[in-house]
Amino acid sequence: MKWGLIGASTIAKEWMIDAIRSIGDEVSAVVSASESRAEDFAKHNDIKKFGTSVEELLLDPEIQAVYISTQNHLHKEQSLKAIRAGKHVLCEKPLALNVADAAGMVSAAEKAGVVFATNHHLRNAESHKALRRAVQGGVIGKPVAARVFHAVSLPPHLQGWRVADSENGGGVILDITVHDTDTLRFILNDDPVEVTAFTQVGELSVNGVADSVMGVIRFKSGLLAQFHDSFTAKYSETGIEIIGTEGTLVARNVMTQQPKGEVVLINSEGSRKLILEHVNLYETGVRDFSEAVAGRSQPAASGLDGLWSLATGIAVVEAARTCKATPVVIR
Ligand code: NDP
């Protein structure tokens, strides 16, 4: 399959171009808002066609799918254009800046009969798949609580719009909390109902944008999930824990782009490591997307999954703003 890239982004350069090529697909064009950035990006990444017009890219009959990785406020319009042009769309999270827009994108794709997926890479990790298998297999009894540790140190080359531009989707919540939500939904097979949260404006923040957040998500089953997301934690370790009536699963170094980390089961028999055979998270996502386009499966994370993670992120933003428990609403 031939892909067009909408966005000359870091994530495309660092992970997604290789992922697309790894499954035998082709990256045939890239669009940037700047001609020189487009040309430079195309040259450095060996992409034949480049330009500044999304419309032109979408007119290319060879291109079947687009990967959208522009800044967050652009995802909605670019996705809708691509969907209307009959292209399959793999869109970065957050899908949009509000729930109504994301819901509109999901229903537009349904009507057009194209695959619309969200690039929530963490559910492609062997660690999270192992957690899901264990939880869904009843290994820890009834899951009652979860803890997500997703405090990282944002690398200098990413300290731009993410920490400065809340109007256009910057801030830690739409960047990281949405990933936590998707990962929890995937492992627990459960949906968020309401949230509470407090944010911090720390050393990386510009214009008061939140660069750390702590909060609690209540799920339909009654499970409470505590999360800590940050751009400013230089010496922290990531992880996720699922606490059940018959055991606890402790995963360390798993909230990451890298295929790594470990999962330990603790129960009445003691503790043991689960066997993991790590694979590239982005390659797995692209392969699933390609299979979905071929009609053989579903994408790893659908548009609806992206809608849920965004709705939860929006509720967390609101809860932090109002200091009140806030419902998660997807319509
Ligand atoms: P970048 O800042 O690298 O890229 C985003 C956009 O910024 C690009 O599309 C580009 O616009 C513009 N840009 C890049 N360099 C410059 C520059 N020098 N001057 C002006 N504009 C520039 O962001 P990321 O790659 O980190 O993130 C892109 C998207 O991917 C976001 O939505 C983010 O949430 C998501 N993401 C997802 C991850 C995942 O694992 N699923 C991980 C990281 C990010 P143009 O295209 O017009 O050139």
Coordinates of C-alpha atoms and ligand atoms in Angstrom, one line a residue:
M1 CA 0.0 0.0 0.0
K2 CA 1.1 3.5 -0.7
W3 CA 0.9 6.1 2.1
G4 CA 0.9 9.9 2.2
L5 CA 2.2 11.6 5.2
I6 CA 0.4 14.7 6.4
G7 CA 2.9 16.4 8.7
A8 CA 6.7 16.5 8.6
S9 CA 6.8 15.5 12.2
T10 CA 9.3 14.0 14.7
I11 CA 7.2 10.9 15.3
A12 CA 7.0 10.3 11.5
K13 CA 10.7 10.6 11.2
E14 CA 11.7 8.7 14.3
W15 CA 9.2 5.8 14.2
M16 CA 6.4 5.8 11.6
I17 CA 8.3 5.9 8.3
D18 CA 10.3 2.9 9.3
A19 CA 7.2 1.1 10.6
I20 CA 5.4 1.6 7.3
R21 CA 8.4 0.4 5.3
S22 CA 8.9 -2.6 7.6
I23 CA 5.7 -4.2 6.5
G24 CA 6.5 -3.6 2.8
D25 CA 4.3 -0.6 2.3
E26 CA 5.6 2.6 0.6
V27 CA 5.8 6.2 1.8
S28 CA 5.2 8.0 -1.4
A29 CA 4.5 11.7 -0.4
V30 CA 4.8 14.1 2.5
V31 CA 3.0 17.4 3.0
S32 CA 4.2 20.2 5.3
A33 CA 2.9 23.8 5.8
S34 CA 6.4 24.9 4.7
E35 CA 7.8 24.1 1.2
S36 CA 11.4 24.1 2.5
R37 CA 10.5 21.8 5.5
A38 CA 8.6 19.5 3.1
E39 CA 11.6 19.3 0.7
D40 CA 14.1 18.8 3.5
F41 CA 12.0 16.1 5.2
A42 CA 11.4 14.3 1.8
K43 CA 15.2 14.4 1.0
H44 CA 16.3 13.1 4.4
N45 CA 13.7 10.4 4.5
D46 CA 13.9 9.3 0.9
I47 CA 10.3 10.2 0.0
K48 CA 9.7 10.9 -3.7
K49 CA 6.9 13.5 -3.6
F50 CA 6.5 16.5 -1.3
G51 CA 4.5 19.7 -1.2
T52 CA 2.4 22.0 0.9
S53 CA -1.1 21.1 -0.4
V54 CA -3.1 18.4 1.5
E55 CA -5.7 18.6 -1.3
E56 CA -3.1 17.8 -3.9
L57 CA -1.8 14.8 -1.9
L58 CA -5.4 13.6 -1.5
L59 CA -6.0 13.8 -5.3
D60 CA -3.1 11.3 -5.9
P61 CA -5.0 8.0 -6.9
E62 CA -2.0 5.9 -5.9
I63 CA -2.2 6.9 -2.3
Q64 CA -4.6 4.7 -0.4
A65 CA -3.8 5.7 3.2
V66 CA -2.6 8.8 5.0
Y67 CA -0.9 9.1 8.3
I68 CA -1.7 12.4 10.1
S69 CA 0.9 13.6 12.6
T70 CA 0.6 17.4 12.5
Q71 CA 0.0 19.5 15.6
N72 CA -3.2 18.5 17.4
H73 CA -5.5 21.3 16.2
L74 CA -5.0 20.3 12.6
H75 CA -6.0 16.6 12.9
K76 CA -9.8 17.2 12.6
E77 CA -9.8 19.1 9.3
Q78 CA -7.1 17.0 7.7
S79 CA -8.8 13.8 8.7
L80 CA -12.1 14.9 7.4
K81 CA -10.6 16.0 4.0
A82 CA -8.8 12.6 3.7
I83 CA -12.0 10.7 4.6
R84 CA -14.0 12.7 2.1
A85 CA -11.3 11.8 -0.5
G86 CA -11.9 8.1 0.2
K87 CA -8.5 7.6 1.9
H88 CA -8.0 5.4 4.9
V89 CA -6.7 7.4 7.9
L90 CA -4.3 6.6 10.7
C91 CA -4.5 9.7 12.8
E92 CA -2.4 10.7 15.8
K93 CA -3.8 11.2 19.2
P94 CA -5.5 13.3 20.3
L95 CA -7.9 13.0 17.4
A96 CA -9.2 16.5 17.9
L97 CA -9.5 19.3 20.5
N98 CA -13.1 18.5 21.5
V99 CA -15.4 15.5 21.7
A100 CA -17.9 16.7 19.2
D101 CA -15.2 17.1 16.5
A102 CA -13.8 13.6 17.2
A103 CA -17.2 12.1 17.2
G104 CA -17.8 13.8 13.8
M105 CA -14.6 12.3 12.4
V106 CA -15.6 8.8 13.6
S107 CA -19.0 9.0 12.0
A108 CA -17.7 10.6 8.8
A109 CA -15.3 7.6 8.4
E110 CA -18.2 5.1 9.0
K111 CA -20.3 6.8 6.4
A112 CA -17.4 6.9 3.9
G113 CA -16.5 3.2 4.5
V114 CA -12.9 3.9 5.2
V115 CA -10.6 2.7 8.0
F116 CA -10.1 5.4 10.6
A117 CA -7.7 4.5 13.4
T118 CA -5.9 6.2 16.2
N119 CA -2.2 5.8 16.7
H120 CA -2.3 4.6 20.3
H121 CA 0.9 2.6 20.2
L122 CA 0.9 1.3 23.8
R123 CA -1.8 -1.3 23.2
N124 CA 0.6 -2.9 20.7
A125 CA 3.2 -3.6 23.4
E126 CA 3.6 -7.2 24.4
S127 CA 3.6 -6.0 28.0
H128 CA 0.2 -4.5 27.8
K129 CA -1.1 -7.5 25.8
A130 CA 0.1 -9.8 28.6
L131 CA -1.6 -7.6 31.2
R132 CA -4.8 -7.7 29.2
R133 CA -4.6 -11.5 28.8
A134 CA -4.0 -12.0 32.5
V135 CA -6.8 -9.6 33.6
Q136 CA -9.3 -10.9 31.0
G137 CA -8.3 -14.5 31.9
G138 CA -9.2 -13.9 35.6
V139 CA -5.7 -14.4 36.8
I140 CA -6.0 -11.6 39.4
G141 CA -9.7 -12.1 40.2
K142 CA -11.8 -9.0 40.0
P143 CA -9.6 -5.9 39.1
V144 CA -10.4 -3.2 41.7
A145 CA -7.7 -0.6 41.2
A146 CA -5.0 0.5 38.9
R147 CA -2.0 2.9 39.0
V148 CA -0.3 4.4 36.0
F149 CA 3.2 6.0 36.3
H150 CA 3.8 8.0 33.2
A151 CA 6.0 10.8 34.3
V152 CA 8.9 11.3 31.9
S153 CA 11.4 14.0 30.9
L154 CA 10.3 15.6 27.7
P155 CA 13.4 15.7 25.4
P156 CA 14.5 19.3 24.4
H157 CA 13.6 18.9 20.7
L158 CA 9.9 18.3 21.7
Q159 CA 9.7 21.3 24.1
G160 CA 7.9 23.4 21.6
W161 CA 4.1 23.6 21.1
R162 CA 3.6 20.8 23.6
V163 CA 4.5 23.0 26.6
A164 CA 3.4 26.4 25.2
D165 CA 0.2 26.2 23.2
S166 CA -2.9 25.1 25.2
E167 CA -5.3 26.6 22.6
N168 CA -3.9 24.3 19.9
G169 CA -3.8 21.1 22.0
G170 CA -0.6 21.5 24.0
G171 CA -0.2 20.3 27.6
V172 CA 0.5 17.0 29.3
I173 CA -3.1 15.8 29.4
L174 CA -3.8 15.6 25.7
D175 CA -0.3 14.3 25.2
I176 CA 0.1 11.6 27.8
T177 CA -3.1 11.1 29.8
V178 CA -4.9 10.1 26.6
H179 CA -2.4 7.2 26.2
D180 CA -3.0 6.1 29.8
T181 CA -6.7 6.0 29.2
D182 CA -6.4 4.0 26.1
T183 CA -4.0 1.6 27.7
L184 CA -6.3 1.1 30.7
R185 CA -9.4 0.6 28.5
F186 CA -7.4 -2.0 26.5
I187 CA -6.2 -3.9 29.6
L188 CA -9.4 -3.7 31.6
N189 CA -12.0 -3.9 28.8
D190 CA -13.8 -1.2 30.7
D191 CA -14.7 2.4 30.1
P192 CA -14.1 5.5 32.1
V193 CA -17.1 7.2 33.8
E194 CA -15.7 10.2 35.7
V195 CA -12.5 11.8 36.7
T196 CA -10.8 14.1 39.2
A197 CA -7.4 15.8 38.7
F198 CA -5.0 18.5 39.6
T199 CA -2.4 20.0 37.3
Q200 CA 1.0 21.6 37.9
V201 CA 2.7 24.4 36.0
G202 CA 6.3 23.4 36.3
E203 CA 9.7 24.2 34.9
L204 CA 8.9 23.5 31.2
S205 CA 5.6 25.3 31.1
V206 CA 5.2 28.4 29.0
N207 CA 1.9 30.5 29.2
G208 CA 0.7 28.4 32.1
V209 CA 0.3 25.2 30.1
A210 CA 0.1 22.1 32.4
D211 CA 3.3 20.1 32.3
S212 CA 2.2 17.6 35.0
V213 CA -1.1 16.1 36.2
M214 CA -2.3 13.7 38.8
G215 CA -5.8 12.3 39.0
V216 CA -8.2 9.5 39.4
I217 CA -10.5 7.8 36.8
R218 CA -13.5 5.9 37.9
F219 CA -14.4 3.1 35.5
K220 CA -17.9 1.5 34.8
S221 CA -17.0 -1.6 36.9
G222 CA -16.2 0.6 39.9
L223 CA -12.4 0.3 39.4
L224 CA -10.4 3.4 40.4
A225 CA -7.3 4.2 38.4
Q226 CA -4.8 6.7 39.7
F227 CA -2.4 8.4 37.2
H228 CA 0.6 10.6 37.3
D229 CA 1.7 12.1 34.0
S230 CA 4.5 14.6 33.6
F231 CA 7.0 16.1 31.2
T232 CA 9.3 17.2 34.0
A233 CA 10.4 14.0 35.8
K234 CA 14.0 13.5 35.0
Y235 CA 14.6 10.5 37.1
S236 CA 11.3 8.6 37.2
E237 CA 10.4 5.1 36.1
T238 CA 7.2 4.4 34.1
G239 CA 4.8 1.6 34.9
I240 CA 1.3 0.3 35.4
E241 CA -0.2 -1.8 38.2
I242 CA -3.5 -3.6 38.1
I243 CA -4.7 -4.7 41.6
G244 CA -7.2 -7.5 41.8
T245 CA -9.0 -9.5 44.5
E246 CA -6.7 -12.5 43.8
G247 CA -3.5 -10.9 42.7
T248 CA -1.6 -7.9 41.4
L249 CA 0.2 -7.3 38.1
V250 CA 3.1 -4.9 38.3
A251 CA 4.6 -3.7 35.0
R252 CA 7.7 -1.6 34.9
N253 CA 9.3 0.5 32.1
V254 CA 6.3 -0.1 29.9
M255 CA 4.8 3.4 29.3
T256 CA 7.2 4.0 26.5
Q257 CA 7.8 3.9 22.7
Q258 CA 10.5 1.3 23.1
P259 CA 9.7 -2.5 23.0
K260 CA 10.8 -3.2 26.5
G261 CA 9.8 -3.6 30.2
E262 CA 8.6 -6.4 32.4
V263 CA 5.5 -7.7 34.0
V264 CA 5.3 -9.5 37.4
L265 CA 2.4 -11.3 38.8
I266 CA 2.1 -11.3 42.6
N267 CA -0.4 -13.6 44.3
S268 CA -0.7 -16.2 47.1
E269 CA 2.0 -18.4 45.4
G270 CA 4.6 -15.6 45.4
S271 CA 5.7 -13.6 42.5
R272 CA 6.7 -14.5 39.0
K273 CA 7.7 -12.7 35.8
L274 CA 5.4 -13.2 32.8
I275 CA 7.3 -14.2 29.6
L276 CA 7.3 -11.4 27.1
E277 CA 8.7 -11.4 23.5
H278 CA 8.9 -7.7 22.7
V279 CA 8.1 -6.4 19.2
N280 CA 8.1 -2.9 17.7
L281 CA 4.9 -1.2 18.8
Y282 CA 4.6 1.0 15.7
E283 CA 5.2 -1.8 13.2
T284 CA 2.5 -3.8 14.9
G285 CA 0.1 -0.9 14.7
V286 CA 0.8 -0.3 11.0
R287 CA 0.5 -4.0 10.2
D288 CA -2.9 -4.1 11.9
F289 CA -4.0 -1.0 10.1
S290 CA -2.9 -2.5 6.7
E291 CA -4.8 -5.7 7.5
A292 CA -7.9 -3.7 8.4
V293 CA -7.6 -1.9 5.0
A294 CA -7.4 -5.3 3.4
G295 CA -10.6 -6.2 5.3
R296 CA -8.9 -9.0 7.3
S297 CA -9.1 -7.4 10.8
Q298 CA -9.7 -4.3 12.8
P299 CA -7.1 -1.6 13.5
A300 CA -5.4 -1.9 16.9
A301 CA -7.0 1.3 18.2
S302 CA -10.1 2.5 16.3
G303 CA -11.4 6.0 15.9
L304 CA -13.9 5.1 18.6
D305 CA -11.0 4.3 20.9
G306 CA -9.4 7.7 20.1
L307 CA -12.8 9.3 20.9
W308 CA -12.8 7.6 24.3
S309 CA -9.3 8.7 25.1
L310 CA -9.9 12.2 24.0
A311 CA -13.2 12.4 26.0
T312 CA -11.4 11.3 29.1
G313 CA -8.6 13.8 28.5
I314 CA -11.1 16.6 28.0
A315 CA -12.8 15.6 31.3
V316 CA -9.4 15.6 33.1
V317 CA -8.8 19.1 31.7
E318 CA -12.2 20.3 33.0
A319 CA -11.8 18.5 36.4
A320 CA -8.5 20.2 36.9
R321 CA -9.9 23.6 35.9
T322 CA -13.0 23.3 38.1
C323 CA -11.6 21.1 41.0
K324 CA -14.7 19.0 40.6
A325 CA -15.3 15.4 39.6
T326 CA -16.2 15.5 35.9
P327 CA -18.1 12.9 33.9
V328 CA -16.6 11.4 30.8
V329 CA -19.0 12.0 27.9
I330 CA -18.3 10.6 24.4
R331 CA -21.3 12.2 22.6
Ligands
NDP1 P1 6.5 17.8 15.9 O1 6.5 19.1 16.6 O2 7.8 17.2 15.6 O3 5.6 17.9 14.6 C1 4.3 18.4 14.5 C2 4.3 19.5 13.5 O4 5.1 20.5 13.8 C3 4.8 19.0 12.1 O5 3.7 18.5 11.4 C4 5.4 20.3 11.5 O6 4.5 20.9 10.7 C5 5.6 21.2 12.7 N1 7.0 21.5 12.8 C6 8.0 20.6 12.9 N2 9.2 21.2 12.9 C7 8.9 22.5 12.8 C8 9.7 23.7 12.7 N3 11.1 23.6 12.8 N4 9.1 24.8 12.6 C9 7.8 24.9 12.6 N5 7.0 23.8 12.6 C10 7.6 22.7 12.7 O7 5.5 16.9 16.8 P2 5.6 15.3 17.2 O8 6.1 14.5 16.1 O9 6.2 15.1 18.5 O10 4.0 15.1 17.3 C11 3.1 15.1 16.2 C12 1.8 14.4 16.5 O11 2.0 13.1 16.9 C13 1.1 15.1 17.7 O12 -0.3 15.0 17.5 C14 1.4 14.2 18.9 O13 0.4 14.1 19.9 C15 1.6 12.8 18.2 N6 2.5 11.9 18.8 C16 2.2 10.6 19.0 C17 3.0 9.7 19.5 C18 2.6 8.3 19.7 O14 3.4 7.5 20.1 N7 1.4 7.9 19.3 C19 4.4 10.1 20.0 C20 4.7 11.5 19.6 C21 3.8 12.3 19.1 P3 4.5 20.7 9.1 O15 4.0 19.3 8.9 O16 3.6 21.8 8.6 O17 5.9 20.8 8.7

